[in-house]
Amino acid sequence: MARRALITGITGQDGSYLAEHLLGEGYEVWGLARGQANPRVSRMRKLLADVRVVRGDLLDQGSLISAVERVQPDEVYNLGAISFVPMSWEQAELTAEVTGMGVLRMLEAIRVCSGVSRPSSRGGGASGQIRFYQASSSEMFGQVSETPQTESTSFHPRSPYGVAKAYGHFLTQNYRESYGMFAVSGILFNHESPRRGAEFVTRKVSLGVARVKLGMADELRLGNLEARRDWGFAGDYVRAMHLMLRADRPEDYVIGTGRMKSVRELVEAAFAAAGLDWERYVVTDQALHRPAEVDLLCADPKKARVQLGWEPTVSFDELVAMMVESDIRLLSDGGDPDQDSSWP
């Protein structure tokens, strides 16, 4: 009998890649969606025709319990969140409810449906229980205390998003330690793809380059070019999620490439992929800087490499070229990046 997986955030970048990966592994995949008429669900179905959809909302405890009872999953991947960091200042309360409290509600749904009524001293990983993956974030490190960052690096989040992710991360640890649940967090560093939302800086750059290349724009406005990040390919990172839930013991892992690149280097690589000189087109705009900037993030993925056997397969330059080429094709064909039409 095929293993069953329930994915929140199924219509996002990571949800789509994870669903593809799990389907390829022979899973029966279910996606949690707030409404069957959701246009993002219909677009997702074009890509992932074999994914089943169950109604549920991270803001509604009862709906999550009903979804878990209906699906009876072996594994739950909680990827649902308000994930655009700048938006978290504009919608701080909603970010806390979805990105933070949503983790609590899903853990509670799993606990209730698993019949766990009281805390236990047992270690996580009992046979037959639902395994839970929480999508934690490098944004929890924020103002970093050391570089590179490991599983033991302290958190100092610099946005409501980072704070909400830290809450969900610690809560996942707490349910693992208190209830004996197989609950893990993947502390994922920046991971991108042609399916990335148009509001994120990597996609803003690849779309901007495509517009310049096609004569649709003559400049690209950006904020802080000196911020440095550890960027990898989303398709690689979802493999790590699956490996975490198939491991013998529930543990948290940092997932990244271990290499930092600045936004300036991202811009240089993107324009070079299109045969253009970035300095002719890029304009810096102070208004686009974050209220509290995170200057640098760099992963130390040694634990995942040693214990899970995980390695990234797509280089930074390959990733950037992939995104630029995809957006040139998208805009050439009259596609709308705001409607996720970059998906194949």
Short mmCIF file of C-alpha atoms in Angstrom, two decimals:
data_model
loop_
_atom_site.label_atom_id
_atom_site.label_comp_id
_atom_site.label_asym_id
_atom_site.label_seq_id
_atom_site.Cartn_x
_atom_site.Cartn_y
_atom_site.Cartn_z
CA MET A 1 0.00 0.00 0.00
CA ALA A 2 1.35 3.42 -0.98
CA ARG A 3 2.45 5.77 1.77
CA ARG A 4 0.32 8.89 2.13
CA ALA A 5 1.64 12.42 2.47
CA LEU A 6 -0.31 15.56 3.33
CA ILE A 7 1.29 18.85 2.24
CA THR A 8 0.25 22.31 3.38
CA GLY A 9 1.36 25.07 1.01
CA ILE A 10 0.85 22.67 -1.90
CA THR A 11 0.36 25.51 -4.40
CA GLY A 12 3.67 27.19 -3.59
CA GLN A 13 7.12 26.63 -5.01
CA ASP A 14 8.24 24.07 -2.43
CA GLY A 15 4.87 22.32 -2.31
CA SER A 16 4.91 21.68 -6.04
CA TYR A 17 8.46 20.33 -6.10
CA LEU A 18 7.84 18.19 -3.01
CA ALA A 19 4.65 16.75 -4.49
CA GLU A 20 6.51 15.86 -7.70
CA HIS A 21 9.26 14.20 -5.70
CA LEU A 22 6.90 12.17 -3.51
CA LEU A 23 4.77 11.08 -6.47
CA GLY A 24 7.97 9.86 -8.08
CA GLU A 25 8.65 7.85 -4.92
CA GLY A 26 5.27 6.12 -5.21
CA TYR A 27 3.39 8.16 -2.59
CA GLU A 28 -0.28 9.05 -2.56
CA VAL A 29 -0.06 12.83 -2.23
CA TRP A 30 -2.71 15.12 -0.74
CA GLY A 31 -2.59 18.89 -0.71
CA LEU A 32 -4.33 21.06 1.87
CA ALA A 33 -6.17 24.01 0.28
CA ARG A 34 -8.51 26.62 1.70
CA GLY A 35 -11.07 26.17 -1.05
CA GLN A 36 -11.61 23.82 -3.96
CA ALA A 37 -12.37 26.81 -6.21
CA ASN A 38 -9.04 28.44 -5.38
CA PRO A 39 -7.49 29.41 -8.77
CA ARG A 40 -4.03 28.43 -7.49
CA VAL A 41 -5.37 24.91 -6.95
CA SER A 42 -6.56 24.68 -10.54
CA ARG A 43 -3.14 25.79 -11.79
CA MET A 44 -1.48 23.28 -9.48
CA ARG A 45 -3.68 20.50 -10.89
CA LYS A 46 -2.34 21.21 -14.40
CA LEU A 47 1.14 20.43 -13.15
CA LEU A 48 0.27 17.78 -10.59
CA ALA A 49 -2.75 15.94 -11.91
CA ASP A 50 -2.28 13.05 -9.49
CA VAL A 51 -2.39 15.20 -6.33
CA ARG A 52 -5.59 14.93 -4.32
CA VAL A 53 -6.96 18.02 -2.57
CA VAL A 54 -8.50 18.22 0.89
CA ARG A 55 -10.11 21.33 2.32
CA GLY A 56 -8.41 22.92 5.32
CA ASP A 57 -7.03 26.17 6.70
CA LEU A 58 -4.07 26.79 9.03
CA LEU A 59 -6.27 29.39 10.76
CA ASP A 60 -8.97 26.81 11.59
CA GLN A 61 -8.16 24.02 14.06
CA GLY A 62 -11.29 22.02 13.30
CA SER A 63 -10.60 21.93 9.57
CA LEU A 64 -7.10 20.57 10.17
CA ILE A 65 -8.38 17.79 12.41
CA SER A 66 -10.96 16.89 9.75
CA ALA A 67 -8.30 16.90 7.03
CA VAL A 68 -5.94 14.63 8.97
CA GLU A 69 -8.80 12.27 9.84
CA ARG A 70 -9.84 12.06 6.21
CA VAL A 71 -6.39 11.61 4.67
CA GLN A 72 -4.90 9.36 7.39
CA PRO A 73 -1.38 10.43 6.33
CA ASP A 74 1.86 8.69 7.17
CA GLU A 75 3.68 12.01 6.77
CA VAL A 76 2.65 15.67 7.07
CA TYR A 77 4.77 18.43 5.55
CA ASN A 78 3.88 21.88 6.86
CA LEU A 79 5.06 24.28 4.15
CA GLY A 80 2.13 26.69 4.41
CA ALA A 81 3.07 30.21 5.55
CA ILE A 82 3.02 33.88 4.72
CA SER A 83 6.56 33.62 3.43
CA PHE A 84 7.38 37.00 1.87
CA VAL A 85 9.45 38.70 4.57
CA PRO A 86 8.64 42.37 3.74
CA MET A 87 4.91 41.58 3.90
CA SER A 88 5.33 40.35 7.46
CA TRP A 89 5.78 43.95 8.67
CA GLU A 90 2.59 45.01 6.89
CA GLN A 91 0.59 42.01 8.14
CA ALA A 92 2.38 41.09 11.36
CA GLU A 93 -0.65 39.67 13.16
CA LEU A 94 -1.71 37.52 10.21
CA THR A 95 1.88 36.32 9.81
CA ALA A 96 1.90 35.26 13.46
CA GLU A 97 -1.42 33.43 13.06
CA VAL A 98 -0.53 31.54 9.88
CA THR A 99 3.23 31.09 10.05
CA GLY A 100 3.43 30.66 13.83
CA MET A 101 0.11 29.51 15.28
CA GLY A 102 -0.58 27.44 12.16
CA VAL A 103 2.22 25.12 13.28
CA LEU A 104 0.55 24.67 16.68
CA ARG A 105 -2.79 23.89 15.07
CA MET A 106 -1.30 21.28 12.75
CA LEU A 107 0.68 19.64 15.55
CA GLU A 108 -2.48 19.54 17.64
CA ALA A 109 -4.43 18.00 14.76
CA ILE A 110 -1.82 15.25 14.47
CA ARG A 111 -1.75 14.73 18.24
CA VAL A 112 -5.53 14.48 18.50
CA CYS A 113 -5.86 12.16 15.50
CA SER A 114 -3.02 9.99 16.79
CA GLY A 115 -4.75 9.59 20.16
CA VAL A 116 -1.92 11.16 22.17
CA SER A 117 -3.60 12.60 25.25
CA ARG A 118 -0.75 13.44 27.59
CA PRO A 119 2.96 14.26 27.52
CA SER A 120 5.32 11.30 27.37
CA SER A 121 8.96 10.70 28.21
CA ARG A 122 9.33 8.48 25.14
CA GLY A 123 11.66 9.64 22.43
CA GLY A 124 10.09 10.51 19.09
CA GLY A 125 9.73 7.95 16.35
CA ALA A 126 7.31 5.34 17.67
CA SER A 127 6.25 2.87 15.00
CA GLY A 128 3.10 3.71 13.08
CA GLN A 129 2.77 7.35 14.18
CA ILE A 130 2.30 10.28 11.81
CA ARG A 131 5.62 11.93 11.00
CA PHE A 132 5.67 15.74 10.88
CA TYR A 133 7.98 18.08 8.97
CA GLN A 134 8.08 21.79 9.81
CA ALA A 135 9.53 24.25 7.30
CA SER A 136 11.80 26.37 9.47
CA SER A 137 13.86 29.18 7.97
CA SER A 138 17.32 30.72 8.04
CA GLU A 139 15.53 34.01 8.75
CA MET A 140 15.33 32.79 12.36
CA PHE A 141 19.08 33.47 12.66
CA GLY A 142 18.61 37.09 11.58
CA GLN A 143 21.44 39.10 13.15
CA VAL A 144 23.82 36.18 13.18
CA SER A 145 26.08 35.35 16.12
CA GLU A 146 28.42 33.18 14.04
CA THR A 147 29.09 32.26 10.42
CA PRO A 148 28.32 29.76 9.02
CA GLN A 149 25.13 28.89 10.90
CA THR A 150 24.56 25.39 12.29
CA GLU A 151 21.75 23.61 14.11
CA SER A 152 23.08 25.01 17.41
CA THR A 153 23.49 28.65 16.34
CA SER A 154 21.34 30.99 18.42
CA PHE A 155 18.36 32.78 16.89
CA HIS A 156 17.99 36.57 16.58
CA PRO A 157 15.18 37.08 14.04
CA ARG A 158 14.85 40.50 12.43
CA SER A 159 11.30 40.37 11.09
CA PRO A 160 7.83 39.25 12.21
CA TYR A 161 8.26 36.38 9.75
CA GLY A 162 11.48 35.24 11.40
CA VAL A 163 9.90 35.50 14.86
CA ALA A 164 6.88 33.42 13.75
CA LYS A 165 9.16 30.79 12.23
CA ALA A 166 11.19 30.60 15.45
CA TYR A 167 7.97 30.01 17.41
CA GLY A 168 7.00 27.16 15.08
CA HIS A 169 10.49 25.71 15.27
CA PHE A 170 10.61 25.61 19.07
CA LEU A 171 7.05 24.29 19.22
CA THR A 172 8.00 21.40 16.94
CA GLN A 173 10.90 20.57 19.25
CA ASN A 174 8.56 20.81 22.24
CA TYR A 175 6.00 18.37 20.80
CA ARG A 176 8.80 15.96 19.90
CA GLU A 177 10.24 16.08 23.40
CA SER A 178 6.96 16.28 25.33
CA TYR A 179 4.69 13.91 23.37
CA GLY A 180 7.24 11.58 21.77
CA MET A 181 6.12 12.67 18.30
CA PHE A 182 8.28 12.15 15.23
CA ALA A 183 8.47 15.88 14.54
CA VAL A 184 11.40 17.55 12.76
CA SER A 185 12.33 20.97 11.42
CA GLY A 186 14.37 21.71 8.35
CA ILE A 187 16.16 25.05 8.73
CA LEU A 188 16.20 25.86 5.04
CA PHE A 189 18.32 28.65 3.65
CA ASN A 190 17.19 30.60 0.57
CA HIS A 191 16.07 28.25 -2.17
CA GLU A 192 14.82 29.41 -5.54
CA SER A 193 13.52 28.22 -8.89
CA PRO A 194 11.51 29.38 -11.92
CA ARG A 195 8.41 28.75 -9.75
CA ARG A 196 9.45 31.33 -7.15
CA GLY A 197 6.89 34.09 -6.53
CA ALA A 198 7.47 37.28 -8.50
CA GLU A 199 7.80 39.31 -5.28
CA PHE A 200 11.02 37.56 -4.14
CA VAL A 201 14.33 39.21 -5.02
CA THR A 202 15.71 36.34 -7.12
CA ARG A 203 12.59 36.22 -9.27
CA LYS A 204 12.38 40.01 -9.36
CA VAL A 205 15.89 39.96 -10.81
CA SER A 206 15.27 37.18 -13.33
CA LEU A 207 12.05 38.82 -14.51
CA GLY A 208 13.75 42.23 -14.64
CA VAL A 209 16.55 40.83 -16.79
CA ALA A 210 14.03 39.15 -19.07
CA ARG A 211 12.10 42.41 -19.51
CA VAL A 212 15.29 44.31 -20.35
CA LYS A 213 16.41 41.60 -22.77
CA LEU A 214 13.06 41.70 -24.56
CA GLY A 215 12.92 45.51 -24.70
CA MET A 216 10.03 45.69 -22.23
CA ALA A 217 11.98 47.74 -19.65
CA ASP A 218 15.13 49.84 -19.49
CA GLU A 219 15.95 49.57 -15.78
CA LEU A 220 15.67 47.30 -12.75
CA ARG A 221 15.21 48.94 -9.34
CA LEU A 222 16.59 47.08 -6.32
CA GLY A 223 17.33 47.72 -2.66
CA ASN A 224 20.42 46.55 -0.77
CA LEU A 225 22.89 44.99 -3.21
CA GLU A 226 25.33 44.02 -0.46
CA ALA A 227 23.07 41.62 1.48
CA ARG A 228 24.52 38.12 1.21
CA ARG A 229 22.60 34.87 1.15
CA ASP A 230 23.12 31.15 0.71
CA TRP A 231 21.05 30.41 -2.41
CA GLY A 232 20.20 26.92 -3.69
CA PHE A 233 17.68 25.14 -5.93
CA ALA A 234 14.28 24.35 -4.40
CA GLY A 235 14.14 20.98 -6.14
CA ASP A 236 17.23 19.91 -4.21
CA TYR A 237 15.85 21.08 -0.88
CA VAL A 238 12.60 19.12 -1.00
CA ARG A 239 14.67 15.93 -1.22
CA ALA A 240 16.15 16.88 2.14
CA MET A 241 12.66 17.25 3.63
CA HIS A 242 11.78 13.72 2.58
CA LEU A 243 15.08 12.32 3.88
CA MET A 244 14.40 13.88 7.30
CA LEU A 245 11.10 12.06 7.63
CA ARG A 246 12.54 8.74 6.45
CA ALA A 247 15.40 8.86 8.95
CA ASP A 248 15.49 6.51 11.93
CA ARG A 249 15.47 9.37 14.47
CA PRO A 250 13.67 12.72 14.45
CA GLU A 251 16.26 15.50 14.36
CA ASP A 252 16.49 19.05 13.02
CA TYR A 253 18.80 19.90 10.12
CA VAL A 254 20.29 22.99 8.47
CA ILE A 255 19.90 22.78 4.69
CA GLY A 256 21.92 25.01 2.38
CA THR A 257 24.90 25.08 0.02
CA GLY A 258 27.46 26.52 2.43
CA ARG A 259 28.32 29.30 -0.05
CA MET A 260 27.30 32.95 0.19
CA LYS A 261 26.57 35.26 -2.72
CA SER A 262 25.59 38.93 -2.56
CA VAL A 263 22.58 40.41 -4.32
CA ARG A 264 25.13 42.21 -6.48
CA GLU A 265 26.60 38.86 -7.55
CA LEU A 266 23.09 37.57 -8.23
CA VAL A 267 22.45 40.57 -10.48
CA GLU A 268 25.79 40.17 -12.28
CA ALA A 269 25.11 36.47 -12.95
CA ALA A 270 21.55 37.10 -14.14
CA PHE A 271 22.45 39.83 -16.63
CA ALA A 272 25.46 37.81 -17.80
CA ALA A 273 23.15 34.86 -18.50
CA ALA A 274 21.26 37.15 -20.90
CA GLY A 275 24.43 38.63 -22.42
CA LEU A 276 23.90 42.06 -20.81
CA ASP A 277 25.96 44.47 -18.69
CA TRP A 278 24.11 44.88 -15.38
CA GLU A 279 25.59 48.31 -14.57
CA ARG A 280 23.73 49.87 -17.51
CA TYR A 281 20.32 48.91 -16.12
CA VAL A 282 20.32 48.51 -12.32
CA VAL A 283 19.18 51.40 -10.10
CA THR A 284 19.40 51.16 -6.30
CA ASP A 285 16.46 52.51 -4.30
CA GLN A 286 16.68 53.17 -0.56
CA ALA A 287 12.91 52.75 -0.26
CA LEU A 288 13.32 49.05 -1.10
CA HIS A 289 15.56 48.31 1.91
CA ARG A 290 14.11 46.28 4.78
CA PRO A 291 13.30 48.09 8.07
CA ALA A 292 15.74 45.74 9.84
CA GLU A 293 18.15 44.19 7.37
CA VAL A 294 19.61 40.71 7.63
CA ASP A 295 23.12 41.26 6.26
CA LEU A 296 24.35 37.72 5.74
CA LEU A 297 23.21 34.12 6.02
CA CYS A 298 25.35 31.08 5.25
CA ALA A 299 24.58 27.45 6.07
CA ASP A 300 26.80 24.74 7.45
CA PRO A 301 24.98 21.65 6.07
CA LYS A 302 27.53 19.14 7.39
CA LYS A 303 25.04 17.30 9.58
CA ALA A 304 22.63 16.74 6.65
CA ARG A 305 25.50 15.61 4.45
CA VAL A 306 26.85 13.13 7.00
CA GLN A 307 23.60 11.79 8.50
CA LEU A 308 21.19 12.06 5.57
CA GLY A 309 23.58 11.76 2.64
CA TRP A 310 22.12 14.96 1.20
CA GLU A 311 24.01 17.18 -1.24
CA PRO A 312 22.83 20.03 -3.50
CA THR A 313 23.14 19.24 -7.22
CA VAL A 314 22.49 22.63 -8.88
CA SER A 315 25.13 25.38 -8.66
CA PHE A 316 24.41 29.07 -8.11
CA ASP A 317 25.23 30.01 -11.71
CA GLU A 318 23.13 27.13 -13.06
CA LEU A 319 20.19 28.18 -10.89
CA VAL A 320 20.35 31.82 -11.98
CA ALA A 321 20.65 30.90 -15.66
CA MET A 322 17.71 28.48 -15.29
CA MET A 323 15.52 31.26 -13.87
CA VAL A 324 16.52 33.88 -16.44
CA GLU A 325 15.98 31.52 -19.37
CA SER A 326 12.61 30.45 -17.99
CA ASP A 327 11.42 34.05 -17.58
CA ILE A 328 12.58 35.04 -21.06
CA ARG A 329 10.49 32.17 -22.44
CA LEU A 330 7.57 33.09 -20.19
CA LEU A 331 7.44 36.74 -21.24
CA SER A 332 8.12 35.91 -24.90
CA ASP A 333 5.03 33.69 -24.83
CA GLY A 334 2.90 36.41 -23.22
CA GLY A 335 2.75 34.70 -19.81
CA ASP A 336 1.82 36.48 -16.59
CA PRO A 337 4.36 35.92 -13.78
CA ASP A 338 1.84 37.08 -11.16
CA GLN A 339 -0.39 34.13 -12.12
CA ASP A 340 2.27 31.47 -11.58
CA SER A 341 2.42 30.83 -15.32
CA SER A 342 6.14 30.17 -14.98
CA TRP A 343 5.12 26.68 -13.93
CA PRO A 344 5.44 24.18 -16.77
#
